[in-house]
mmCIF file of C-alpha atoms in Angstrom:
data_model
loop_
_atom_site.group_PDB
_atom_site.id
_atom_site.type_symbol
_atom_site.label_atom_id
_atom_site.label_comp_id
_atom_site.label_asym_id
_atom_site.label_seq_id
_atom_site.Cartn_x
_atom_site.Cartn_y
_atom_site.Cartn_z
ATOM 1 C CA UNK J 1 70.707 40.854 -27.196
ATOM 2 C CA UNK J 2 73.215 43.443 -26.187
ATOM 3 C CA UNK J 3 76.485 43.394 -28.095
ATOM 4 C CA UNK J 4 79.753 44.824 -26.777
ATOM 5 C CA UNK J 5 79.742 47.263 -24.299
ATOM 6 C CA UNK J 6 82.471 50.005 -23.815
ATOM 7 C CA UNK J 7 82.363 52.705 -21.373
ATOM 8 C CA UNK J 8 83.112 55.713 -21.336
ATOM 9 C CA UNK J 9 82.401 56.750 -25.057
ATOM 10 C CA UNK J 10 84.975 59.325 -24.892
ATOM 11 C CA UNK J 11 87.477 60.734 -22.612
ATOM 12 C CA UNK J 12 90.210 63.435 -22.161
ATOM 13 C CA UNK J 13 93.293 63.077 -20.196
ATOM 14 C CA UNK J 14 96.344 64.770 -19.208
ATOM 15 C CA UNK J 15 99.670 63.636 -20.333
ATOM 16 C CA UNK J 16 100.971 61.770 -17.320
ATOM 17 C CA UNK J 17 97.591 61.023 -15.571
ATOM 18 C CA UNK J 18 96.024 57.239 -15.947
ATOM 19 C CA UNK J 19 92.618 55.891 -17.051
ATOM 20 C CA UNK J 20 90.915 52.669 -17.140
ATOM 21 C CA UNK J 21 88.247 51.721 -19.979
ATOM 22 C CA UNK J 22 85.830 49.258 -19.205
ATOM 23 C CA UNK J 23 84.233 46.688 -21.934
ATOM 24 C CA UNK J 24 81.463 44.351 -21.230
ATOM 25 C CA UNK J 25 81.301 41.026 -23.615
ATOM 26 C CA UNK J 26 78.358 39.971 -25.595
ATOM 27 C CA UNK J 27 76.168 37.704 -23.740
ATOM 28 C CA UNK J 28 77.777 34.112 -23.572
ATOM 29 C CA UNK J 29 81.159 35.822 -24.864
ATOM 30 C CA UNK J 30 84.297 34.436 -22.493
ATOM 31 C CA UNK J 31 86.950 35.960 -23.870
ATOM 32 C CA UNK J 32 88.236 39.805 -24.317
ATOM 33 C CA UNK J 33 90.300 41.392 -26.827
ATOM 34 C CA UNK J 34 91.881 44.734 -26.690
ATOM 35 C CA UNK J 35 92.623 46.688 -29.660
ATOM 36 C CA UNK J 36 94.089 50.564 -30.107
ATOM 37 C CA UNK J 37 93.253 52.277 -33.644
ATOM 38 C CA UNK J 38 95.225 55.396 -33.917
ATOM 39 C CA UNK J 39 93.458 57.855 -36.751
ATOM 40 C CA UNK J 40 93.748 56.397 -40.300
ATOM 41 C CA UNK J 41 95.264 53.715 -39.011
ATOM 42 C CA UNK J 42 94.543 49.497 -38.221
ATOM 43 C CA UNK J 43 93.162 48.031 -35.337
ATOM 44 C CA UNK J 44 96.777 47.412 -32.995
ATOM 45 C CA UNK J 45 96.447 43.982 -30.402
ATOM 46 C CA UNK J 46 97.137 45.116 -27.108
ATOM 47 C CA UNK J 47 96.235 41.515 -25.388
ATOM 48 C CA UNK J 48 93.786 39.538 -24.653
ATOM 49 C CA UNK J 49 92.260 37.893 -21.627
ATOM 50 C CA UNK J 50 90.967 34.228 -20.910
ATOM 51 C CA UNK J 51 89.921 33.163 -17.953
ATOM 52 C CA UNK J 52 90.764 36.017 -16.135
ATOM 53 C CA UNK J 53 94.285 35.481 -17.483
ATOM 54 C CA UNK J 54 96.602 37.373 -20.356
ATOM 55 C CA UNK J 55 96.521 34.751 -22.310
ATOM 56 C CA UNK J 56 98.252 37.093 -25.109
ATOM 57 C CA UNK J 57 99.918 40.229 -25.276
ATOM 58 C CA UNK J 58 101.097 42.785 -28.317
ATOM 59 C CA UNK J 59 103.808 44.804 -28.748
ATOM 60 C CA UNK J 60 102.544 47.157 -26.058
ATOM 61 C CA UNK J 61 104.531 48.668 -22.961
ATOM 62 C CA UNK J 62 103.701 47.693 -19.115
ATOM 63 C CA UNK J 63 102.125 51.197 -19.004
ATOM 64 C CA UNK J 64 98.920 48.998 -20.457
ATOM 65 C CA UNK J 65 97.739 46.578 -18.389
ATOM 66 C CA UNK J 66 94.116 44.416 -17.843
ATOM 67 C CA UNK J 67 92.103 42.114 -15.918
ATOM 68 C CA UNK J 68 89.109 40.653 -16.378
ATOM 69 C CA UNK J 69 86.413 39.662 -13.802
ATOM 70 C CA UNK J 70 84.968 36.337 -13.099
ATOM 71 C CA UNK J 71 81.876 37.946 -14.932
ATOM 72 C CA UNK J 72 83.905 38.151 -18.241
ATOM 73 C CA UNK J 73 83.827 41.827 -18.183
ATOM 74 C CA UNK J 74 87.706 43.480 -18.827
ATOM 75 C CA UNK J 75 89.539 46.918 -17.558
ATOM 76 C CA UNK J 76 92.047 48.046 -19.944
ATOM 77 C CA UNK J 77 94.704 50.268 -17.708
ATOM 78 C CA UNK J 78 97.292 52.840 -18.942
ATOM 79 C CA UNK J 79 99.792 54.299 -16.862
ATOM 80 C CA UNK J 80 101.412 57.296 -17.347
ATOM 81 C CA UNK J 81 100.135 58.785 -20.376
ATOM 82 C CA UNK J 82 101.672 60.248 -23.348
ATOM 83 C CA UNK J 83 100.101 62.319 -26.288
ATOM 84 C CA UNK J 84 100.648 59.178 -28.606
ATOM 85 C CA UNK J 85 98.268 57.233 -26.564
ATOM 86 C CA UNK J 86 95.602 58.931 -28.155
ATOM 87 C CA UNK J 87 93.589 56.977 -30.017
ATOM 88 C CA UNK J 88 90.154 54.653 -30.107
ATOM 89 C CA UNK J 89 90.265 51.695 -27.954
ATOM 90 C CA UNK J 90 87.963 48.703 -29.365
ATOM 91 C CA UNK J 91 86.942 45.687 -27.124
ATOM 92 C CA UNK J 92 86.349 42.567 -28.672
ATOM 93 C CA UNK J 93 84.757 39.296 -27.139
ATOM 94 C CA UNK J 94 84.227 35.896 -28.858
ATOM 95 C CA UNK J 95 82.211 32.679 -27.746
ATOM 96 C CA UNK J 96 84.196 30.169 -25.366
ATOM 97 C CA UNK J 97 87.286 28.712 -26.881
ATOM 98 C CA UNK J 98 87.105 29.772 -30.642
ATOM 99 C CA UNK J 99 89.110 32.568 -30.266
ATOM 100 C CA UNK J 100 88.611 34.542 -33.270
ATOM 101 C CA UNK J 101 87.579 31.651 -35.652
ATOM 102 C CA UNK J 102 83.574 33.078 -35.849
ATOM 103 C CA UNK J 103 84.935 36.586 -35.556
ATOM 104 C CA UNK J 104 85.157 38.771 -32.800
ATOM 105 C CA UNK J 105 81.950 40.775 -32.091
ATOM 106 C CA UNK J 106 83.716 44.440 -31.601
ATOM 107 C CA UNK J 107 81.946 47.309 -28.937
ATOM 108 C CA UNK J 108 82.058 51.092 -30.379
ATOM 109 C CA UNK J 109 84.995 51.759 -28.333
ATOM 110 C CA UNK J 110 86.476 54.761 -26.477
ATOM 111 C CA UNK J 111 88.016 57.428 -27.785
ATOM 112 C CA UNK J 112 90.546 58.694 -25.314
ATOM 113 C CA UNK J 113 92.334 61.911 -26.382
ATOM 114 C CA UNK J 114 95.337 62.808 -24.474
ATOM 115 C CA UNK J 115 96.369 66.406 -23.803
ATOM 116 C CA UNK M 1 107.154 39.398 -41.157
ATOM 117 C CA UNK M 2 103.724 38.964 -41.218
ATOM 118 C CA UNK M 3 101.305 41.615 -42.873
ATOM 119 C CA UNK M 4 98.264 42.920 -44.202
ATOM 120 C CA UNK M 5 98.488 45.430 -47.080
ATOM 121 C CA UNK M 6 95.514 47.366 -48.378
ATOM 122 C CA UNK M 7 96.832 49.703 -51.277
ATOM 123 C CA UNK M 8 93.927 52.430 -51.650
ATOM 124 C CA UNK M 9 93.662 54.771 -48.715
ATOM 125 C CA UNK M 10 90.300 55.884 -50.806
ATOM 126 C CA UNK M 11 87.933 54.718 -53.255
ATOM 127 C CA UNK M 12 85.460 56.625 -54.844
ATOM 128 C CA UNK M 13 82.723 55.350 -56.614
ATOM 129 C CA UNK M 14 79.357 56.488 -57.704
ATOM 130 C CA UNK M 15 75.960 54.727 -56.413
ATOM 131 C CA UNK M 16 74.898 51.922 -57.845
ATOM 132 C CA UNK M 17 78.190 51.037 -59.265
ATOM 133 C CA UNK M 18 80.251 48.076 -58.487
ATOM 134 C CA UNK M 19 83.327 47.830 -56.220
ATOM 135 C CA UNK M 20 86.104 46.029 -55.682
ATOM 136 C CA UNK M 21 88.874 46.372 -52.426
ATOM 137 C CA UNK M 22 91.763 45.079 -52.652
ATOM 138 C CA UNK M 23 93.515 42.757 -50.161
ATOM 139 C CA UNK M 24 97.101 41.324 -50.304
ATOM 140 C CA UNK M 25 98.603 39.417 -47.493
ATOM 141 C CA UNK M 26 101.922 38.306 -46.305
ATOM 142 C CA UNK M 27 102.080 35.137 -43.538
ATOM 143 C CA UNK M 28 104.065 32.527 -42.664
ATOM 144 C CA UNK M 29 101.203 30.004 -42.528
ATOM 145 C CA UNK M 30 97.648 29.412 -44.109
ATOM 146 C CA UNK M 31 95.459 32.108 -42.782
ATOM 147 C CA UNK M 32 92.380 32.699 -41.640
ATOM 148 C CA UNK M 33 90.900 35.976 -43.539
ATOM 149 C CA UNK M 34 88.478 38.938 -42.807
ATOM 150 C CA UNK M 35 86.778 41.810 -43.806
ATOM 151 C CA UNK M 36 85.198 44.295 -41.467
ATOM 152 C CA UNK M 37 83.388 47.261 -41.701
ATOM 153 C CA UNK M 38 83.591 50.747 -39.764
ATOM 154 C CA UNK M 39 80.728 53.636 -39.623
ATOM 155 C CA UNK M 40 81.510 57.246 -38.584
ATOM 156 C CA UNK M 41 81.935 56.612 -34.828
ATOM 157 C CA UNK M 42 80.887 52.762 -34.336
ATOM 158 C CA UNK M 43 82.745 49.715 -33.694
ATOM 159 C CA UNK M 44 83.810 46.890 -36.556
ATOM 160 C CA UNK M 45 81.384 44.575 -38.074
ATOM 161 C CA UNK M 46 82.378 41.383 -39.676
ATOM 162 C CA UNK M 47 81.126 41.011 -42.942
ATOM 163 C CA UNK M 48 82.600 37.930 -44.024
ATOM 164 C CA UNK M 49 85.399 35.315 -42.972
ATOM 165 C CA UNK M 50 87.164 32.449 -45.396
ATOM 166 C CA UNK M 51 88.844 29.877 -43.179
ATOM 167 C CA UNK M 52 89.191 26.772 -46.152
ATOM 168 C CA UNK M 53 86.912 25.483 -48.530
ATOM 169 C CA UNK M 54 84.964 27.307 -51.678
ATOM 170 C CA UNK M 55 87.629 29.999 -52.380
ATOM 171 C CA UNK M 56 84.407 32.599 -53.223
ATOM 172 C CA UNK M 57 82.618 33.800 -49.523
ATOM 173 C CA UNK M 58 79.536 35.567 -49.230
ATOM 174 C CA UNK M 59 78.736 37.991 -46.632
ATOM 175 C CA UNK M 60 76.418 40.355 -45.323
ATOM 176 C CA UNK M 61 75.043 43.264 -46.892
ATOM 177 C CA UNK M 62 75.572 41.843 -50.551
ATOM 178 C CA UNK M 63 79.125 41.512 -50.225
ATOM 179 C CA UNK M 64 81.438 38.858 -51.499
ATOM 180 C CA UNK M 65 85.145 37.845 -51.288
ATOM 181 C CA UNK M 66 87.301 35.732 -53.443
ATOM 182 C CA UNK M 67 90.639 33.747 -51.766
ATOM 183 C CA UNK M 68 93.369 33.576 -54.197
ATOM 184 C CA UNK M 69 96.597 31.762 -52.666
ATOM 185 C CA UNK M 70 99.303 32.557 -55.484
ATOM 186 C CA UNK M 71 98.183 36.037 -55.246
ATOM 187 C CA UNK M 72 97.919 35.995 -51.571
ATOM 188 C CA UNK M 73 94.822 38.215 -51.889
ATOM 189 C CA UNK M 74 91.309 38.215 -50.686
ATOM 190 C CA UNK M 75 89.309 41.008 -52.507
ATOM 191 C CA UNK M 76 86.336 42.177 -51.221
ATOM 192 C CA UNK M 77 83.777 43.274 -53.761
ATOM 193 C CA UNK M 78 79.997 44.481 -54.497
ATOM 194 C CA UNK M 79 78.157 44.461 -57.694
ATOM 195 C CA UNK M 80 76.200 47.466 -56.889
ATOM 196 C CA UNK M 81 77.052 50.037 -53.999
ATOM 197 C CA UNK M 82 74.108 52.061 -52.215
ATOM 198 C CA UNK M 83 74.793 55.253 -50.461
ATOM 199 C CA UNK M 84 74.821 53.495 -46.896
ATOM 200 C CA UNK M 85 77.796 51.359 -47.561
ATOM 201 C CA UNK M 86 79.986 54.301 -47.331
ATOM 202 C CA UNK M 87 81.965 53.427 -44.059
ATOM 203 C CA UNK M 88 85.677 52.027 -43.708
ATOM 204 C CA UNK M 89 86.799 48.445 -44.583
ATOM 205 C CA UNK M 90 89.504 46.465 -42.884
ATOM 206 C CA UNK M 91 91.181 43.389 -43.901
ATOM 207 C CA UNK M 92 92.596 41.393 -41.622
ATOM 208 C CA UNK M 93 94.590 37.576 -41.165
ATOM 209 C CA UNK M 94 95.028 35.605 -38.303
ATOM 210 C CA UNK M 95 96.857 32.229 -38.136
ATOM 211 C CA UNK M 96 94.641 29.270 -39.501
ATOM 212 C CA UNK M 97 96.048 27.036 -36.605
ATOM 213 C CA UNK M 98 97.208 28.532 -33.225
ATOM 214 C CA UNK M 99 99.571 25.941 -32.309
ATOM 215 C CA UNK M 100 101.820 28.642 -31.057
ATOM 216 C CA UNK M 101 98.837 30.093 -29.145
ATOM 217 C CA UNK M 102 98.717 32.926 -31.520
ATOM 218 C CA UNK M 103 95.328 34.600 -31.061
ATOM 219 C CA UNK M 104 95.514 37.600 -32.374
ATOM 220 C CA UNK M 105 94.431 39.828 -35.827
ATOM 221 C CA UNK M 106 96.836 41.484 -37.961
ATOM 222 C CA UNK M 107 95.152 44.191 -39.789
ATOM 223 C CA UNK M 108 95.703 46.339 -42.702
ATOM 224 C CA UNK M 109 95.128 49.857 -42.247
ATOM 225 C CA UNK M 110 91.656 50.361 -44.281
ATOM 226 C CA UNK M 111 90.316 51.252 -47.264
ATOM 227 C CA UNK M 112 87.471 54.848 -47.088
ATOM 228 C CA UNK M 113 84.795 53.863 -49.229
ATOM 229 C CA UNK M 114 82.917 57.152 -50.750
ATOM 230 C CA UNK M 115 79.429 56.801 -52.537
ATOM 231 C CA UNK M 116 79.222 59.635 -54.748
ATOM 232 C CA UNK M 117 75.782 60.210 -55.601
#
């Protein structure tokens, strides 16, 4: 049963440039989650998707933006990319409707390293 | 504001010996609570969850967690670490009922579990 899948695994950008990360929910999974961990730091909500809608959004700029297909799968955007964007982006899915009340089942996430 | 405080950046303890993370928690509304796990270059793996109930949880991996409300904590502990539970542990809350639509995890910023051996 495949879990959570991110792609790439890593990536390296230039300040200014954009990139899209793509995540994959577990099998059955309806509903994406977006996280950024900076090092030595939390998990930070970016937003999440439902129904191919933002059905919640953090305390992130525009420059981050997402969709999700009518297969579930989710495309994390960011525009315009600054050195403090660097950091591992997790994807999280969880089973239709319960949010995160059985826990999210996280992918390995990207690590996107801006230069 | 609400927040998610985990006071050791590190905790070092030798194999076989028990451990105990500490949790403490500050939101507006009865919580839902979590501990997850990081490896070296993987993802986060729940290892337990208390939404009501028995205030003691048991997880995976031999891993426990006790709610305590006038404390606001929710400790995570082990009786007796093994070498491969050296990873990163998160605590995080989320509200216990989203009637404001509120779906997302506040998390604290981790505790770095090291097995000496």
């Amino acid at each position: 049963d495949a879990g959570v899948t991110q792609s790439p695994t890593h990536l390296i950008k230039t300040r200014g440039q954009q990139v899209t990360l793509r995540c994959s929910p577990k099998s059955g999974h309806d509903t994406v989650s977006w996280y950024q961990q900076a090092l030595g730091q939390g998990p930070q909500f970016i937003f999440q998707y439902y129904e191919e809608e933002e059905r919640q959004r953090g305390n992130f700029p525009d420059r981050f933006s997402g969709h999700q297909f009518p297969n579930y799968s989710s495309e994390l955007n960011v525009n315009a990319l600054l050195l403090g964007d660097s950091a591992l982006y997790l994807c999280a899915s969880s089973s239709p409707g319960t949010g995160f009340f059985y826990g999210y089942t996280f992918g390995s996430g990207t690590r996107l390293t801006v230069v | 504001a609400q927040s998610v405080t985990q006071p050791d950046i590190h905790i070092t303890v030798s194999e076989g010996a028990s451990l105990e993370l500490r949790c403490n928690y500050s939101y507006g509304a009865t919580p839902y609570l979590f501990w997850y796990v990081q490896s070296p270059g993987q993802g986060l793996q729940l290892l337990l969850k208390y939404f009501s109930g028995d205030t003691l949880v048991q997880g995976i991996k031999g891993f426990e967690a006790e709610f305590k409300r006038s404390q606001s904590s929710f400790n995570l502990r082990k009786p007796s670490v093994h070498w491969s539970d050296a990873a990163e542990y998160f605590c995080a809350v989320g509200p216990g009922v989203s009637l404001d639509s509120n779906y997302q995890l506040i998390w604290g910023a981790g505790t770095k579990l090291i097995i000496k051996p």
